[in-house]
Coordinates of C-alpha atoms and ligand atoms in Angstrom, one line a residue:
X1 CA 0.3 1.1 26.5
X2 CA 3.0 -1.7 26.4
X3 CA 3.3 -2.2 23.1
X4 CA 6.9 -3.7 22.5
X5 CA 4.9 -6.4 24.9
X6 CA 2.3 -6.8 22.7
X7 CA 3.9 -6.9 19.5
X8 CA 6.5 -9.9 21.0
X9 CA 3.2 -11.4 22.2
X10 CA 2.0 -11.1 18.5
X11 CA 4.9 -12.4 16.9
X12 CA 5.0 -15.5 19.4
X13 CA 1.4 -16.2 18.7
X14 CA 2.0 -15.8 14.7
X15 CA 4.6 -17.9 14.8
X16 CA 2.8 -20.6 16.2
X17 CA -0.4 -20.5 13.6
X18 CA 0.1 -23.3 10.8
X19 CA -1.8 -21.6 7.8
X20 CA 0.6 -18.8 6.6
X21 CA -1.3 -18.9 3.3
X22 CA 0.5 -18.9 -0.2
X23 CA 3.5 -16.3 -1.7
X24 CA 2.1 -14.9 -4.7
X25 CA 3.8 -16.5 -8.1
X26 CA 2.9 -14.0 -10.9
X27 CA 5.9 -11.7 -10.3
X28 CA 8.6 -14.7 -10.3
X29 CA 11.2 -12.9 -8.2
X30 CA 8.8 -12.9 -5.3
X31 CA 7.9 -16.6 -5.7
X32 CA 11.1 -17.3 -3.7
X33 CA 10.2 -15.1 -1.0
X34 CA 10.8 -17.8 2.7
X35 CA 7.0 -17.6 3.9
X36 CA 7.9 -18.3 7.3
X37 CA 8.5 -14.8 7.8
X38 CA 7.0 -11.8 10.1
X39 CA 7.5 -8.6 10.9
X40 CA 5.5 -5.8 12.4
X41 CA 6.4 -2.4 13.5
X42 CA 4.6 0.7 15.5
X43 CA 5.6 4.2 15.4
X44 CA 3.7 6.0 17.8
X45 CA 2.7 10.0 17.5
X46 CA 4.8 10.5 20.6
X47 CA 7.9 9.4 18.1
X48 CA 8.5 6.3 19.5
X49 CA 9.1 3.4 17.4
X50 CA 8.7 -0.8 18.4
X51 CA 9.6 -3.4 16.3
X52 CA 9.2 -7.2 16.6
X53 CA 9.9 -10.4 14.4
X54 CA 11.7 -9.8 11.2
X55 CA 11.0 -6.1 11.6
X56 CA 14.1 -4.7 9.4
X57 CA 13.6 -7.2 6.5
X58 CA 13.6 -5.5 3.2
X59 CA 9.9 -6.4 1.2
X60 CA 8.5 -5.2 -1.9
X61 CA 6.1 -2.5 -0.5
X62 CA 4.3 -3.6 -4.1
X63 CA 0.6 -2.4 -3.4
X64 CA 1.4 -0.1 -0.5
X65 CA 3.5 2.4 -2.9
X66 CA -0.4 2.9 -4.2
X67 CA -0.9 5.3 -0.8
X68 CA 2.2 7.3 -2.0
X69 CA 1.6 8.0 -5.4
X70 CA -1.6 9.1 -4.5
X71 CA -0.6 12.0 -1.8
X72 CA 1.4 12.8 -4.5
X73 CA -1.2 13.0 -7.2
X74 CA -3.0 15.3 -5.3
X75 CA -0.5 17.1 -4.2
X76 CA 0.1 18.1 -8.6
X77 CA -3.4 17.8 -9.7
X78 CA -6.2 18.5 -6.7
X79 CA -9.5 17.4 -7.0
X80 CA -8.9 17.6 -10.8
X81 CA -7.8 14.0 -10.2
X82 CA -11.3 12.3 -9.4
X83 CA -12.1 13.1 -13.1
X84 CA -10.1 10.5 -14.2
X85 CA -10.9 7.9 -11.3
X86 CA -13.5 6.9 -8.6
X87 CA -14.0 6.6 -4.9
X88 CA -15.5 3.3 -4.8
X89 CA -14.6 0.2 -4.0
X90 CA -14.8 -2.2 -6.5
X91 CA -15.8 -5.2 -5.1
X92 CA -13.1 -7.2 -7.4
X93 CA -10.0 -8.4 -7.4
X94 CA -7.0 -6.0 -7.7
X95 CA -6.3 -6.7 -11.0
X96 CA -9.6 -6.9 -12.6
X97 CA -10.2 -5.6 -16.0
X98 CA -14.1 -6.1 -15.6
X99 CA -15.8 -2.6 -14.9
X100 CA -13.4 -0.9 -17.1
X101 CA -14.9 -2.3 -19.9
X102 CA -18.8 -0.5 -18.4
X103 CA -17.1 2.2 -16.9
X104 CA -15.7 3.9 -20.0
X105 CA -12.0 3.6 -19.0
X106 CA -12.2 5.6 -15.6
X107 CA -11.4 2.7 -13.0
X108 CA -13.3 2.5 -9.6
X109 CA -10.7 3.9 -7.3
X110 CA -7.0 4.7 -7.1
X111 CA -6.1 1.8 -5.2
X112 CA -7.0 -1.3 -7.9
X113 CA -4.3 -1.5 -10.4
X114 CA -6.2 0.7 -13.4
X115 CA -7.0 3.1 -10.9
X116 CA -3.1 3.0 -10.0
X117 CA -1.8 3.2 -13.5
X118 CA -3.7 6.7 -13.8
X119 CA -2.7 8.1 -10.9
X120 CA 1.0 7.0 -11.8
X121 CA 0.3 8.4 -15.6
X122 CA -0.9 11.6 -13.5
X123 CA 2.7 12.4 -11.5
X124 CA 4.4 11.5 -14.8
X125 CA 3.2 14.6 -16.8
X126 CA 5.3 17.1 -17.8
X127 CA 8.5 14.4 -16.3
X128 CA 10.5 11.6 -17.5
X129 CA 9.9 8.0 -15.7
X130 CA 13.5 8.8 -13.9
X131 CA 12.2 12.0 -12.3
X132 CA 8.8 10.7 -11.6
X133 CA 10.3 8.0 -9.7
X134 CA 13.4 10.0 -8.0
X135 CA 10.1 12.4 -6.8
X136 CA 8.2 9.2 -5.6
X137 CA 11.5 7.8 -3.4
X138 CA 12.2 11.5 -2.2
X139 CA 8.4 12.1 -0.8
X140 CA 8.9 8.1 1.0
X141 CA 12.1 8.7 2.3
X142 CA 11.2 12.2 3.6
X143 CA 8.1 10.4 5.1
X144 CA 10.2 7.6 6.7
X145 CA 12.8 9.7 7.7
X146 CA 15.3 7.4 6.2
X147 CA 17.7 8.1 2.9
X148 CA 18.5 4.4 2.5
X149 CA 15.0 3.3 1.0
X150 CA 15.4 2.1 -2.9
X151 CA 13.8 0.2 -5.8
X152 CA 14.9 -3.4 -6.2
X153 CA 15.5 -3.4 -9.5
X154 CA 15.2 -7.2 -9.9
X155 CA 11.5 -6.8 -8.9
X156 CA 10.8 -4.2 -11.3
X157 CA 12.3 -6.0 -14.2
X158 CA 10.6 -9.2 -13.0
X159 CA 7.3 -7.5 -12.9
X160 CA 8.0 -5.8 -16.1
X161 CA 8.3 -9.2 -17.6
X162 CA 5.5 -10.6 -16.7
X163 CA 3.2 -7.6 -16.6
X164 CA 0.9 -8.4 -19.3
X165 CA -2.6 -7.9 -17.7
X166 CA -1.3 -4.4 -16.2
X167 CA -0.5 -3.7 -19.9
X168 CA -4.2 -4.6 -20.7
X169 CA -5.5 -2.5 -18.6
X170 CA -3.3 0.7 -19.3
X171 CA -4.1 0.1 -23.1
X172 CA -7.6 -0.2 -22.5
X173 CA -7.6 3.1 -20.5
X174 CA -5.7 4.5 -23.7
X175 CA -7.9 3.2 -25.8
X176 CA -10.7 5.8 -23.8
X177 CA -8.7 8.5 -23.7
X178 CA -7.6 8.0 -19.8
X179 CA -3.9 7.9 -20.0
X180 CA -1.8 11.0 -21.3
X181 CA 2.0 9.0 -21.8
X182 CA 2.6 6.5 -24.0
X183 CA 1.7 3.1 -22.0
X184 CA 5.0 1.6 -21.8
X185 CA 6.2 4.6 -19.7
X186 CA 3.3 4.4 -17.4
X187 CA 3.5 0.8 -16.8
X188 CA 7.1 0.9 -16.4
X189 CA 7.2 3.6 -14.1
X190 CA 4.3 1.7 -12.4
X191 CA 6.5 -1.5 -12.1
X192 CA 9.5 0.7 -10.1
X193 CA 7.3 2.1 -7.7
X194 CA 5.6 -1.0 -6.6
X195 CA 9.1 -2.3 -6.3
X196 CA 10.4 -0.5 -3.6
X197 CA 11.8 -2.4 -1.0
X198 CA 11.1 -1.5 2.9
X199 CA 11.2 -2.7 6.0
X200 CA 8.4 -2.9 8.4
X201 CA 10.0 -0.1 10.8
X202 CA 10.6 2.2 7.4
X203 CA 7.1 1.3 5.9
X204 CA 5.9 2.4 9.9
X205 CA 8.0 5.7 9.8
X206 CA 7.0 6.3 6.5
X207 CA 2.8 6.0 7.2
X208 CA 3.4 8.5 9.9
X209 CA 2.7 11.2 7.3
X210 CA -1.1 10.1 7.6
X211 CA -1.2 9.7 11.5
X212 CA -1.9 13.8 12.2
X213 CA -0.2 15.3 15.1
X214 CA 1.9 18.0 15.8
X215 CA 5.3 15.9 15.6
X216 CA 4.3 14.0 12.5
X217 CA 5.7 14.8 8.7
X218 CA 3.5 17.1 7.9
X219 CA 3.7 16.3 3.7
X220 CA 0.3 16.4 2.9
X221 CA -3.0 18.9 4.1
X222 CA -5.3 17.7 7.1
X223 CA -8.4 17.5 4.8
X224 CA -6.3 15.4 2.0
X225 CA -5.4 12.9 4.8
X226 CA -8.5 12.8 5.9
X227 CA -9.5 11.6 1.7
X228 CA -6.8 9.3 1.8
X229 CA -7.9 7.1 4.8
X230 CA -10.8 6.8 3.8
X231 CA -10.2 5.2 0.4
X232 CA -7.9 3.1 2.7
X233 CA -10.6 1.9 4.6
X234 CA -12.8 1.7 1.6
X235 CA -10.6 0.1 -1.0
X236 CA -7.2 -0.7 0.4
X237 CA -8.1 -4.5 0.6
X238 CA -9.9 -4.8 -2.6
X239 CA -12.7 -7.0 -2.4
X240 CA -11.5 -8.0 1.3
X241 CA -11.8 -4.1 2.1
X242 CA -15.3 -4.8 3.9
X243 CA -14.0 -7.5 5.9
X244 CA -10.9 -5.7 6.6
X245 CA -13.1 -2.9 8.6
X246 CA -15.1 -5.3 10.3
X247 CA -12.1 -6.9 11.4
X248 CA -9.8 -4.1 12.0
X249 CA -11.7 -1.1 11.8
X250 CA -8.6 1.3 10.7
X251 CA -7.8 2.1 7.4
X252 CA -5.2 0.0 5.5
X253 CA -3.6 -0.6 2.1
X254 CA -1.8 -3.9 1.6
X255 CA 0.7 -5.2 -1.2
X256 CA 1.4 -8.5 -3.1
X257 CA 4.4 -8.6 -1.3
X258 CA 2.8 -9.2 1.8
X259 CA 2.7 -5.7 3.6
X260 CA 0.4 -3.7 5.4
X261 CA 0.2 -0.4 6.3
X262 CA -2.3 0.3 8.8
X263 CA -3.0 4.2 10.6
X264 CA -4.9 4.9 13.6
X265 CA -5.5 8.1 13.1
X266 CA -3.9 10.7 15.7
X267 CA -2.2 7.3 17.4
X268 CA 0.4 5.5 15.7
X269 CA 1.1 4.1 12.0
X270 CA 1.7 0.1 12.0
X271 CA 3.6 -1.8 9.6
X272 CA 3.2 -5.6 8.8
X273 CA 4.7 -8.4 6.5
X274 CA 3.9 -11.9 6.0
X275 CA 4.6 -12.4 2.7
X276 CA 1.9 -15.7 2.3
X277 CA -1.6 -14.1 1.2
X278 CA -5.3 -15.3 1.3
X279 CA -7.6 -15.9 -1.3
X280 CA -7.9 -12.1 -2.1
X281 CA -4.1 -11.3 -1.8
X282 CA -3.6 -10.2 1.1
X283 CA -1.4 -11.1 3.7
X284 CA -2.8 -13.7 5.9
X285 CA -0.8 -13.2 8.9
X286 CA -0.6 -9.9 8.6
X287 CA -4.2 -9.4 8.5
X288 CA -4.8 -11.6 11.3
X289 CA -1.8 -10.1 13.3
X290 CA -3.4 -6.5 12.7
X291 CA -6.9 -7.9 14.2
X292 CA -5.3 -8.8 17.0
X293 CA -3.8 -5.5 17.4
X294 CA -6.5 -3.1 17.1
X295 CA -8.6 -5.8 19.5
X296 CA -5.7 -5.5 22.3
X297 CA -4.9 -2.0 21.9
X298 CA -9.2 -1.1 21.4
X299 CA -8.3 1.2 18.3
X300 CA -10.5 1.6 16.3
X301 CA -12.0 4.6 14.4
X302 CA -15.5 3.9 14.9
X303 CA -15.2 4.3 18.9
Ligands
DON401 O1 0.4 -4.8 -10.4 C1 0.9 -5.6 -9.5 O2 0.4 -7.1 -10.0 C2 1.4 -5.4 -8.8 N1 2.8 -4.7 -8.8 C3 0.8 -4.6 -7.4 C4 -0.4 -5.6 -6.7 C5 -0.3 -5.3 -5.9 O3 1.2 -5.2 -4.9 C6 -1.6 -5.9 -5.2 N2 -2.0 -6.1 -3.8 N3 -2.6 -6.4 -3.1

């Protein structure tokens, strides 16, 4: 398959689309990003990496970080983690507090904010935030084979200053005994993990640990990999997860910075970035581009 040509075609097609969605504004540092950017990268199981557009421009990975922290938390706590967080799609927005009230402080899944806060709290246990973030960066750098990946301190500060909702979620879970560390510590670590900056090329490389295959980084056991992918498929796009599964047919995780990481098991890791979001808070052009890519490659986990 001529991936380079396919990516270039998709890049050109996306450049012609008028509706690019709207950039997230609730984190001030993200509000100024130029919405006209689009990048895409594919890292295949045979070791090739193909890119198009703004694929080397770093962006804030935001909620895509939840995939990496989940892998770390499962590595440390195993199935015990599932006593503190569920595995069901929420059918609600990423930052919703609604279900936490009726479900006694146990978040529906590790990818909504409440669930991700529990996951971060779990990897923080017995460690300082600095150590935890260093461990996370080490994991991401190893996955991507790139030691330049870092945390954007301005984005972290910006989210910290406006993070009332996340702190409310954390306080609520603390009230239910579902946080082991002080709220400020768990939230602070979470804000920093969301502020990891990566390009499409780096993110596609980092996603290879979920592809499987002899030459891919073996950072998690196969059985665990399958489970992370199942969660990406069912919960990776919040209340648009069903629509993403329907349209793309591959597990994916989106972030409010406009990134989507998509995994074609046994084939490739795909990263797309365009900062304009749709009504569900997922990249508008990113979703469209991955749909076109999945259609043209004819890749689907349902095939
Ligand atoms: O917690 C937040 O609001 C952000 N740091 C991350 C949210 C996010 O990326 C949701 N994704 N669509």
